Amino acid sequence: MKTQLIGLLLAGAGLSQTALAQQTAPDAATLMNQGRFAEAKQLLTRQARQNPSMQSYFDAGYGYLRAGQPDSARTWFEQGVPLDEKRVPLNKTGMAISYLVQNNAAQADPNLEEVVKTSKGKNADILYRIGEAYTGYLTPDSGSIKPRFPKVVNAAKAIDYLNRAAERDKKNAAIQLVLGDAHYLNRDAGTAVSRYESAIELGMNPSRAYQRIGDIYWQGRNLNLAVENYKKAIDANPNYAPAYSQLSELYFLVNRYKEAANYQDQYVRVSNDRRPETLLRQAQFHFLAKDYQRTVDLIDSNRTTLAQNPIVYRIQGWAYSSLKKPQEAIENINTFLNKAPDKVMYDDYKYLGQAYLGIENAGSDSLKAINDSLGIVYLEKAAPFDTTDNLYGDIAKYYYRAKKHPQAVATLDSAARHGFKADVQDLFRYGMSNYTLGFQRDSLGKLIRDTTRFALADSALALAQQATPDYVPTVLYRAKANYYAYTPEEAVRNGKAKPHFEQFISMVEGKEEERNRYKKDLAIAFKYLISYHELVTKDEAARNEWLKKGLALLPENKDLAKIATSDDDSQ
């Protein structure tokens, strides 16, 4: 589980619908900034074919380069080389860079030297492209920013080339932006932010620069400032999709799933990014936000796009299980298990088990029993691996209700061994199951008292009583556990049951409905207290007071009446 950072982020995840109006098709740079390289390549290659030129061929190759495909990039650069200007070997530079990112120094180094020499080291664009290559091309990756080619990263070389480019073209915003990247890679975040701010001053799209600043702060774990700058990017251009995506991922990072889902919705709406991975992430965020119906609806409405990924059946199955729609949950989860058996995880068994247990109207008691049994089998597979939910409690609940007390006790013992703290219901069930198991019989059917079981019952019920002191059964069965652990006379003489029987009587004596429910237990309690004062305290007044109270509350009880008659006869 991620660490929750309470109150860390700024409030206000929502944006009005009007702010998202009048969307425009994203340009190639924006597409690449969103990680949508397939669309960027398609756009750039179409432009190259329609308007072949030195720049358009370079741009097409650059799209493939940014996508991590240097071999394909080189085919476009090769086509552009004949169109290069004499002192501006742009596509020749692209060729050299394609070898550089492949760590092919034998091809890269002499070609880089040649293009710098040909341009006499004075062309800002050539210097800029080489400097950018040494940054490894920072690329969005699940909200963070990472070099596309980490092995080629050389921050010092990048800064050197980019500074030389900036000297030649002091008003070039793009150079300032990539200088920011280079300083970030050089672990100089302050200078990086300054370069991004310079890019804005020189006319760079402020949304893109603010997003970059937000990225820097994110990497430095200053999430407040990251959010602030992403929101500045949105304020500058409400249709700037990458900022919504970054905000979504950031809120996901700190477990604020509703905000993550909200921003992911807005990203999809603004960007029209219909890639399967984007739509799947949208559904995942809504599931984490516990908006299960929205999760199901998103998957259903994008079924054609998502159908090839078996994970959608898992997510939809989990959502249906949480929506208490067990049949749909079972169908989807089983489909996932069949399609991707190598990707099975304990949560699949968890939700599948809960779904089987959730089938209420199974048609017959025997079918219900089969479904419940299947549910427990799956929960038992998941329980040892789930560190968040105490599935042992659900399993023990089933065994307790099924009167399978040895299994109930063993399950709750397992929960304790796995570090789960028992809640009051677990404690009560543990106590009651041990109480029930305290009554054993030998091979001849003779009753054997298991004092250890009764002691375990009393200990568990004592803890449960601390949490719910007014729950009558807890007090009653503490009394009974301490009573039945011994022979009747031993139980009376040691007095362990006395305070519990006294408390039990005080809790129910003024409530007619409770008195009627616990008539037999009240009789046991009064007889115990009468005997206690006869045998232990020799306090006749106390003994007679309990007899009088017992007769008043249970006038039809024959045992108490017999004790009273015996007293009269002895007088």
XYZ file of C-alpha atoms in Angstrom:
571
model
C 0.000 0.000 0.000
C 1.111 3.487 -0.758
C 1.727 5.887 2.105
C -1.182 8.248 2.453
C -0.170 11.901 2.564
C -3.088 13.491 4.362
C -3.822 17.087 3.537
C -0.750 17.410 1.345
C -2.377 18.494 -1.866
C -4.347 21.534 -2.843
C -8.123 21.254 -2.972
C -10.432 21.739 -5.935
C -10.228 18.870 -8.383
C -13.276 19.863 -10.425
C -13.492 21.969 -13.551
C -16.613 23.202 -15.272
C -17.772 21.736 -18.551
C -17.473 25.130 -20.213
C -13.746 25.208 -19.501
C -13.333 22.126 -21.663
C -15.137 23.426 -24.715
C -13.743 24.095 -28.175
C -11.152 21.339 -28.183
C -8.556 21.433 -30.925
C -6.611 18.528 -32.388
C -3.283 18.196 -30.560
C -0.052 18.888 -32.433
C 2.770 16.358 -32.635
C 4.719 17.878 -29.723
C 1.674 17.622 -27.449
C 1.007 14.056 -28.547
C 4.585 13.078 -27.734
C 4.322 14.890 -24.419
C 1.345 12.652 -23.640
C 3.196 9.508 -24.668
C 0.947 9.106 -27.715
C 3.794 8.343 -30.078
C 1.837 6.261 -32.580
C -0.454 9.214 -33.298
C 2.475 11.652 -33.387
C 4.354 9.460 -35.878
C 1.277 9.149 -38.062
C 0.820 12.923 -38.128
C 4.478 13.673 -38.855
C 4.917 11.028 -41.549
C 1.753 12.215 -43.285
C 3.129 15.743 -43.300
C 6.454 14.488 -44.708
C 4.727 12.677 -47.551
C 2.439 15.602 -48.339
C 5.146 18.282 -48.078
C 8.593 16.682 -48.445
C 11.327 18.970 -47.187
C 14.450 18.967 -45.086
C 12.374 19.853 -42.000
C 9.414 17.535 -42.597
C 11.671 14.485 -43.119
C 13.615 15.361 -39.993
C 10.368 15.770 -38.024
C 9.143 12.363 -39.154
C 12.409 10.746 -38.113
C 12.324 12.687 -34.850
C 8.881 11.228 -34.103
C 10.246 7.704 -34.404
C 13.301 8.657 -32.375
C 11.154 9.971 -29.535
C 9.105 6.769 -29.722
C 12.271 4.750 -29.073
C 12.665 3.418 -32.622
C 16.033 4.712 -33.896
C 16.230 2.247 -36.820
C 12.900 3.445 -38.204
C 13.904 7.042 -37.515
C 17.012 6.561 -39.618
C 14.983 5.602 -42.717
C 13.328 9.012 -42.632
C 16.549 10.892 -41.917
C 18.173 9.110 -44.873
C 15.420 10.386 -47.163
C 15.952 13.897 -45.851
C 19.751 14.020 -46.191
C 19.683 15.003 -49.921
C 17.440 17.938 -48.993
C 19.753 19.266 -46.240
C 21.137 22.739 -46.756
C 24.896 23.027 -47.182
C 25.560 24.578 -43.768
C 22.550 23.012 -42.043
C 22.989 19.197 -42.156
C 19.801 18.633 -40.153
C 18.951 15.105 -41.313
C 22.614 14.144 -41.241
C 22.479 15.192 -37.575
C 19.424 12.974 -37.129
C 21.397 10.057 -38.592
C 24.249 10.643 -36.152
C 21.852 10.896 -33.221
C 20.119 7.637 -34.224
C 23.476 5.875 -33.806
C 24.215 7.784 -30.596
C 21.069 6.567 -28.823
C 21.981 3.013 -29.869
C 25.374 3.414 -28.168
C 27.056 2.874 -31.532
C 30.018 5.180 -30.965
C 31.817 3.986 -34.102
C 29.057 5.466 -36.240
C 27.861 8.250 -33.918
C 31.102 10.043 -32.993
C 32.546 10.720 -36.471
C 29.132 11.732 -37.812
C 28.553 14.140 -34.915
C 31.989 15.664 -35.489
C 31.203 15.996 -39.181
C 27.879 17.803 -38.733
C 29.360 20.209 -36.190
C 32.267 20.861 -38.560
C 29.990 21.284 -41.571
C 27.875 23.801 -39.667
C 31.085 25.363 -38.277
C 29.649 24.954 -34.792
C 27.488 27.994 -35.398
C 24.071 26.560 -36.246
C 21.818 26.781 -33.227
C 19.442 24.084 -34.474
C 22.232 21.523 -34.957
C 23.709 22.272 -31.528
C 20.247 22.151 -29.987
C 19.402 18.757 -31.507
C 22.682 17.227 -30.309
C 22.239 18.708 -26.842
C 18.676 17.393 -26.633
C 19.868 13.906 -27.627
C 22.251 13.879 -24.659
C 19.238 14.376 -22.339
C 17.964 10.993 -23.541
C 14.644 12.694 -24.435
C 12.634 13.061 -21.240
C 9.353 11.234 -21.698
C 6.226 10.906 -19.540
C 5.933 7.522 -17.883
C 2.961 6.855 -15.570
C 3.048 10.425 -14.366
C 6.806 10.712 -13.874
C 9.397 11.818 -16.439
C 12.208 9.528 -17.533
C 14.770 9.545 -20.344
C 13.694 7.470 -23.326
C 17.349 6.451 -23.776
C 18.878 6.446 -20.269
C 22.254 5.030 -21.393
C 22.964 8.035 -23.599
C 22.272 10.641 -20.911
C 25.191 12.997 -20.367
C 23.973 16.123 -18.603
C 27.301 17.943 -18.913
C 27.474 17.456 -22.681
C 23.795 18.366 -23.028
C 24.307 21.634 -21.134
C 27.419 22.453 -23.149
C 25.731 21.998 -26.531
C 22.534 23.730 -25.426
C 24.370 26.722 -23.977
C 26.242 27.091 -27.263
C 22.913 26.884 -29.090
C 21.409 29.504 -26.786
C 24.309 31.837 -27.463
C 23.536 31.592 -31.169
C 19.771 31.962 -30.725
C 19.070 33.856 -27.527
C 15.322 34.053 -28.107
C 14.680 30.387 -28.823
C 12.181 29.130 -26.230
C 12.629 25.465 -27.198
C 16.329 25.608 -26.348
C 15.519 27.027 -22.917
C 12.980 24.278 -22.309
C 15.473 21.499 -23.058
C 18.149 23.331 -21.032
C 15.737 22.946 -18.154
C 15.658 19.201 -18.824
C 19.449 19.060 -18.898
C 19.801 20.911 -15.586
C 17.168 18.633 -14.054
C 19.254 15.634 -15.125
C 22.269 17.399 -13.607
C 20.332 17.486 -10.309
C 20.046 21.251 -10.365
C 16.295 21.721 -10.029
C 16.546 25.431 -9.268
C 18.317 26.211 -12.528
C 15.968 23.844 -14.361
C 12.936 25.810 -13.169
C 14.647 29.087 -14.137
C 15.204 27.780 -17.672
C 11.550 26.729 -17.947
C 10.491 30.180 -16.769
C 12.805 31.711 -19.403
C 11.078 29.560 -22.015
C 7.746 31.072 -20.995
C 9.170 34.590 -21.229
C 10.417 33.807 -24.728
C 6.987 32.700 -25.886
C 6.934 28.984 -25.140
C 3.446 27.559 -24.653
C 3.094 28.353 -20.909
C 1.050 25.223 -20.325
C 3.884 23.020 -21.517
C 6.468 24.890 -19.456
C 4.314 24.900 -16.314
C 3.761 21.188 -16.740
C 7.530 20.698 -16.925
C 7.976 22.761 -13.759
C 5.317 20.625 -12.105
C 7.217 17.517 -13.191
C 10.395 18.840 -11.584
C 8.655 19.530 -8.298
C 7.032 16.108 -8.428
C 10.397 14.404 -8.818
C 11.640 16.459 -5.859
C 8.619 15.276 -3.800
C 7.322 18.816 -3.426
C 3.827 17.766 -4.395
C 2.107 20.984 -3.355
C 4.145 22.993 -5.851
C 3.724 20.279 -8.465
C -0.057 20.565 -8.197
C 0.147 24.349 -8.226
C 2.057 24.358 -11.511
C -0.126 21.736 -13.185
C -3.098 23.923 -12.360
C -1.264 26.927 -13.793
C -0.884 24.905 -16.984
C -4.635 24.303 -17.065
C -5.401 27.946 -16.281
C -3.201 28.965 -19.221
C -4.982 26.540 -21.517
C -7.961 24.493 -20.265
C -7.487 22.131 -23.190
C -3.868 21.259 -22.346
C -4.354 17.541 -21.762
C -0.947 16.505 -20.296
C -1.558 18.555 -17.146
C -4.774 16.656 -16.432
C -2.923 13.374 -16.902
C -0.133 14.383 -14.529
C -2.603 15.564 -11.887
C -4.463 12.283 -12.196
C -1.299 10.264 -11.675
C -0.159 12.457 -8.797
C -3.438 12.103 -6.913
C -3.267 8.364 -7.554
C 0.208 8.330 -6.005
C -1.120 9.740 -2.719
C -4.231 7.539 -2.611
C -6.695 10.311 -3.413
C -8.537 8.179 -5.880
C -11.617 10.306 -6.405
C -9.471 13.209 -7.569
C -7.373 10.835 -9.675
C -10.481 9.504 -11.398
C -11.872 13.021 -11.863
C -8.738 14.279 -13.606
C -8.399 11.112 -15.660
C -11.961 11.683 -16.917
C -11.042 15.222 -17.881
C -7.838 14.092 -19.554
C -9.736 11.603 -21.727
C -12.371 14.209 -22.561
C -9.876 16.926 -23.491
C -7.310 14.764 -25.277
C -9.728 12.311 -26.911
C -7.052 9.750 -26.107
C -8.826 6.467 -26.781
C -5.847 4.161 -26.391
C -6.727 0.940 -24.565
C -4.192 1.635 -21.805
C -5.717 5.075 -21.180
C -9.289 3.791 -20.973
C -8.200 0.900 -18.791
C -6.466 3.277 -16.383
C -9.606 5.401 -16.274
C -11.631 2.358 -15.225
C -8.993 1.347 -12.668
C -9.028 4.781 -11.038
C -12.808 4.725 -10.706
C -12.612 1.285 -9.150
C -10.083 2.536 -6.615
C -12.372 5.509 -5.950
C -15.090 2.935 -5.119
C -17.269 4.218 -7.927
C -18.020 0.686 -9.004
C -20.972 1.414 -11.259
C -18.930 3.991 -13.180
C -16.187 1.365 -13.522
C -18.599 -1.132 -15.046
C -20.141 1.488 -17.336
C -16.734 2.635 -18.618
C -15.712 -0.892 -19.521
C -19.046 -1.647 -21.170
C -18.984 1.549 -23.234
C -15.431 0.804 -24.421
C -15.775 -2.947 -24.768
C -14.607 -3.029 -28.386
C -11.426 -1.114 -27.593
C -10.679 -3.002 -24.396
C -11.780 -6.490 -25.426
C -8.280 -7.730 -26.202
C -7.011 -7.092 -22.668
C -8.143 -9.790 -20.201
C -7.519 -7.426 -17.292
C -10.856 -5.713 -18.048
C -12.675 -8.869 -16.957
C -10.804 -8.796 -13.667
C -11.654 -5.141 -12.992
C -15.280 -5.566 -13.993
C -15.559 -8.743 -11.940
C -14.154 -7.028 -8.857
C -16.504 -4.096 -9.409
C -19.529 -6.381 -9.726
C -18.493 -8.191 -6.552
C -18.364 -4.859 -4.728
C -21.756 -3.928 -6.225
C -23.204 -7.116 -4.685
C -23.909 -8.580 -8.108
C -22.360 -11.991 -7.519
C -23.390 -13.775 -10.712
C -21.885 -11.061 -12.930
C -18.777 -11.010 -10.719
C -18.288 -14.771 -10.970
C -18.769 -14.728 -14.748
C -16.212 -11.962 -15.321
C -13.587 -13.195 -12.870
C -13.775 -16.742 -14.218
C -13.415 -15.366 -17.744
C -10.268 -13.560 -16.619
C -8.892 -16.685 -14.924
C -9.452 -18.673 -18.120
C -7.933 -16.016 -20.389
C -4.925 -15.124 -18.249
C -4.128 -17.969 -15.825
C -0.532 -16.742 -15.578
C -1.686 -13.389 -14.189
C -3.827 -14.696 -11.333
C -3.354 -12.933 -7.994
C -4.845 -13.425 -4.555
C -7.324 -10.574 -5.004
C -8.996 -12.558 -7.779
C -9.733 -15.315 -5.295
C -10.805 -12.764 -2.712
C -13.467 -11.158 -4.913
C -14.504 -14.515 -6.348
C -14.953 -15.914 -2.861
C -16.978 -12.920 -1.744
C -19.161 -13.255 -4.841
C -19.973 -16.916 -4.141
C -20.789 -16.087 -0.520
C -22.987 -13.239 -1.768
C -25.367 -15.481 -3.718
C -28.481 -15.234 -1.568
C -31.181 -16.991 -3.568
C -29.448 -20.071 -4.831
C -32.662 -21.981 -5.431
C -32.144 -24.512 -2.658
C -30.384 -24.899 0.646
C -28.051 -27.507 -0.806
C -27.024 -25.229 -3.686
C -26.526 -22.360 -1.234
C -24.284 -24.634 0.830
C -22.226 -25.507 -2.261
C -21.805 -21.840 -3.183
C -20.815 -20.916 0.364
C -18.328 -23.759 0.473
C -16.784 -22.593 -2.811
C -16.617 -19.059 -1.483
C -14.710 -20.186 1.584
C -12.272 -22.227 -0.521
C -11.406 -19.105 -2.539
C -11.172 -16.843 0.516
C -8.846 -19.319 2.183
C -6.569 -19.104 -0.869
C -6.485 -15.319 -0.631
C -6.394 -14.775 3.134
C -2.672 -15.465 3.804
C -1.623 -12.902 1.190
C -4.054 -10.051 1.889
C -2.370 -7.585 4.214
C -5.213 -5.061 4.007
C -8.474 -6.906 4.603
C -8.821 -9.502 7.325
C -10.444 -12.223 5.247
C -9.993 -14.617 8.133
C -12.815 -12.794 9.894
C -15.200 -13.521 7.011
C -14.117 -17.152 6.932
C -14.540 -17.518 10.691
C -17.987 -15.938 10.477
C -19.048 -18.612 8.003
C -17.647 -21.460 10.107
C -19.229 -20.054 13.262
C -22.657 -19.788 11.672
C -22.260 -23.286 10.225
C -21.444 -24.497 13.754
C -18.037 -25.685 12.588
C -16.358 -24.435 15.720
C -12.938 -26.137 15.371
C -12.522 -24.488 11.961
C -13.718 -21.142 13.314
C -11.128 -21.231 16.110
C -8.346 -22.365 13.767
C -9.187 -19.586 11.311
C -9.054 -16.870 13.954
C -5.781 -18.299 15.265
C -4.429 -17.950 11.710
C -5.592 -14.339 11.616
C -3.590 -13.610 14.759
C -0.496 -15.333 13.364
C -0.754 -13.128 10.258
C -0.825 -9.986 12.362
C -4.527 -9.093 12.216
C -6.033 -7.615 15.332
C -9.326 -9.265 16.204
C -12.365 -6.991 16.253
C -15.160 -7.401 18.772
C -17.093 -9.826 16.564
C -13.997 -11.973 16.033
C -13.406 -12.017 19.790
C -16.994 -12.976 20.506
C -16.964 -15.787 17.951
C -13.604 -17.017 19.201
C -14.945 -17.037 22.744
C -18.214 -18.750 21.851
C -16.577 -21.396 19.657
C -14.114 -22.255 22.411
C -16.990 -22.314 24.903
C -18.861 -24.776 22.729
C -15.745 -26.925 22.310
C -15.312 -26.943 26.086
C -18.035 -29.586 26.274
C -16.331 -32.770 25.130
C -17.409 -36.365 25.531
C -15.303 -39.491 25.859
C -15.811 -42.728 23.921
C -18.555 -43.755 26.331
C -20.393 -40.465 25.929
C -19.397 -39.142 29.324
C -19.082 -35.354 29.570
C -15.536 -34.095 29.873
C -14.870 -30.482 30.743
C -12.045 -28.936 28.724
C -10.859 -26.275 31.148
C -8.395 -24.881 28.602
C -11.199 -24.197 26.132
C -13.293 -22.495 28.789
C -10.305 -20.374 29.823
C -9.760 -19.323 26.199
C -13.446 -18.498 25.933
C -13.350 -16.303 29.036
C -10.208 -14.466 27.879
C -11.673 -13.678 24.450
C -15.037 -12.643 25.878
C -13.305 -10.412 28.428
C -11.644 -8.506 25.562
C -14.944 -8.320 23.702
C -16.597 -6.978 26.842
C -14.129 -4.097 26.987
C -15.331 -2.966 23.565
C -19.064 -3.602 24.160
C -19.681 -3.594 27.902
C -23.463 -3.536 27.493
C -23.777 -6.649 25.347
C -25.590 -9.186 27.521
C -24.430 -12.444 25.844
C -20.772 -11.550 26.430
C -21.319 -11.178 30.180
C -23.550 -14.260 30.372
C -21.106 -16.555 28.636
C -18.207 -15.317 30.688
C -20.208 -16.460 33.681
C -21.056 -19.778 32.070
C -17.475 -20.392 30.897
C -16.246 -19.928 34.469
C -19.094 -22.085 35.780
C -18.889 -25.077 33.441
C -15.109 -25.254 33.560
C -15.438 -27.010 36.925
C -17.735 -29.367 38.754
C -20.729 -27.499 40.188
C -19.336 -27.398 43.708
C -15.854 -26.353 42.549
C -17.371 -23.611 40.408
C -19.334 -22.269 43.372
C -16.446 -22.431 45.830
C -13.876 -20.694 43.604
C -16.355 -17.870 42.900
C -14.968 -17.062 39.432
C -18.408 -16.931 37.889
C -19.918 -14.804 40.680
C -19.241 -11.229 39.418
C -20.389 -12.153 35.924
C -23.636 -13.754 37.087
C -24.292 -10.699 39.269
C -23.694 -8.350 36.341
C -25.828 -10.484 34.051
C -28.784 -10.292 36.445
C -28.425 -6.537 36.849
C -28.415 -6.103 33.055
C -31.662 -7.981 32.381
C -33.754 -7.764 35.560
C -35.431 -4.502 34.581
C -36.238 -5.588 31.013
C -39.185 -7.948 30.609
C -38.280 -9.040 27.091
C -34.724 -9.851 28.178
C -35.964 -11.722 31.268
C -38.173 -13.921 29.129
C -35.344 -14.609 26.679
C -32.905 -15.611 29.410
C -35.214 -17.460 31.864
C -33.075 -20.584 32.038
C -29.828 -18.624 32.392
C -31.333 -16.427 35.088
C -32.320 -19.523 37.031
C -28.743 -20.840 36.822
C -27.401 -17.460 37.934
C -29.703 -17.226 40.973
C -29.030 -20.828 42.043
C -25.293 -20.214 41.735
C -25.400 -17.073 43.896
C -27.641 -18.707 46.489
C -25.211 -21.645 46.696
C -22.211 -19.324 46.844
C -23.475 -17.540 49.927
C -24.469 -20.848 51.519
C -21.095 -22.530 50.986
C -18.562 -19.708 50.857
C -19.618 -16.546 52.650
C -22.135 -18.204 55.007
C -24.037 -14.928 54.608
C -27.637 -15.984 55.139
C -29.024 -12.505 54.513
C -27.313 -12.270 51.133
C -28.375 -15.813 50.308
C -32.007 -15.044 51.136
C -31.917 -11.775 49.206
C -30.882 -13.594 46.006
C -33.576 -16.222 46.567
C -36.203 -13.532 47.098
C -35.114 -11.678 43.924
C -35.077 -14.915 41.948
C -38.612 -15.828 43.022
C -39.811 -12.338 42.135
C -38.337 -12.465 38.633
C -38.996 -16.166 38.000
C -42.131 -17.046 39.961
C -42.726 -20.194 37.910
C -39.253 -21.655 38.336
C -39.587 -24.986 40.113
C -35.990 -25.164 41.387
C -36.201 -21.821 43.141
C -39.630 -22.680 44.512
C -38.221 -25.975 45.832
C -35.399 -24.110 47.605
C -37.922 -21.777 49.209
C -40.146 -24.706 50.262
C -37.157 -26.457 51.763
C -36.400 -23.335 53.782
C -39.979 -23.245 55.089
C -39.867 -26.904 56.065
C -36.647 -26.453 57.995
C -38.073 -23.656 60.082
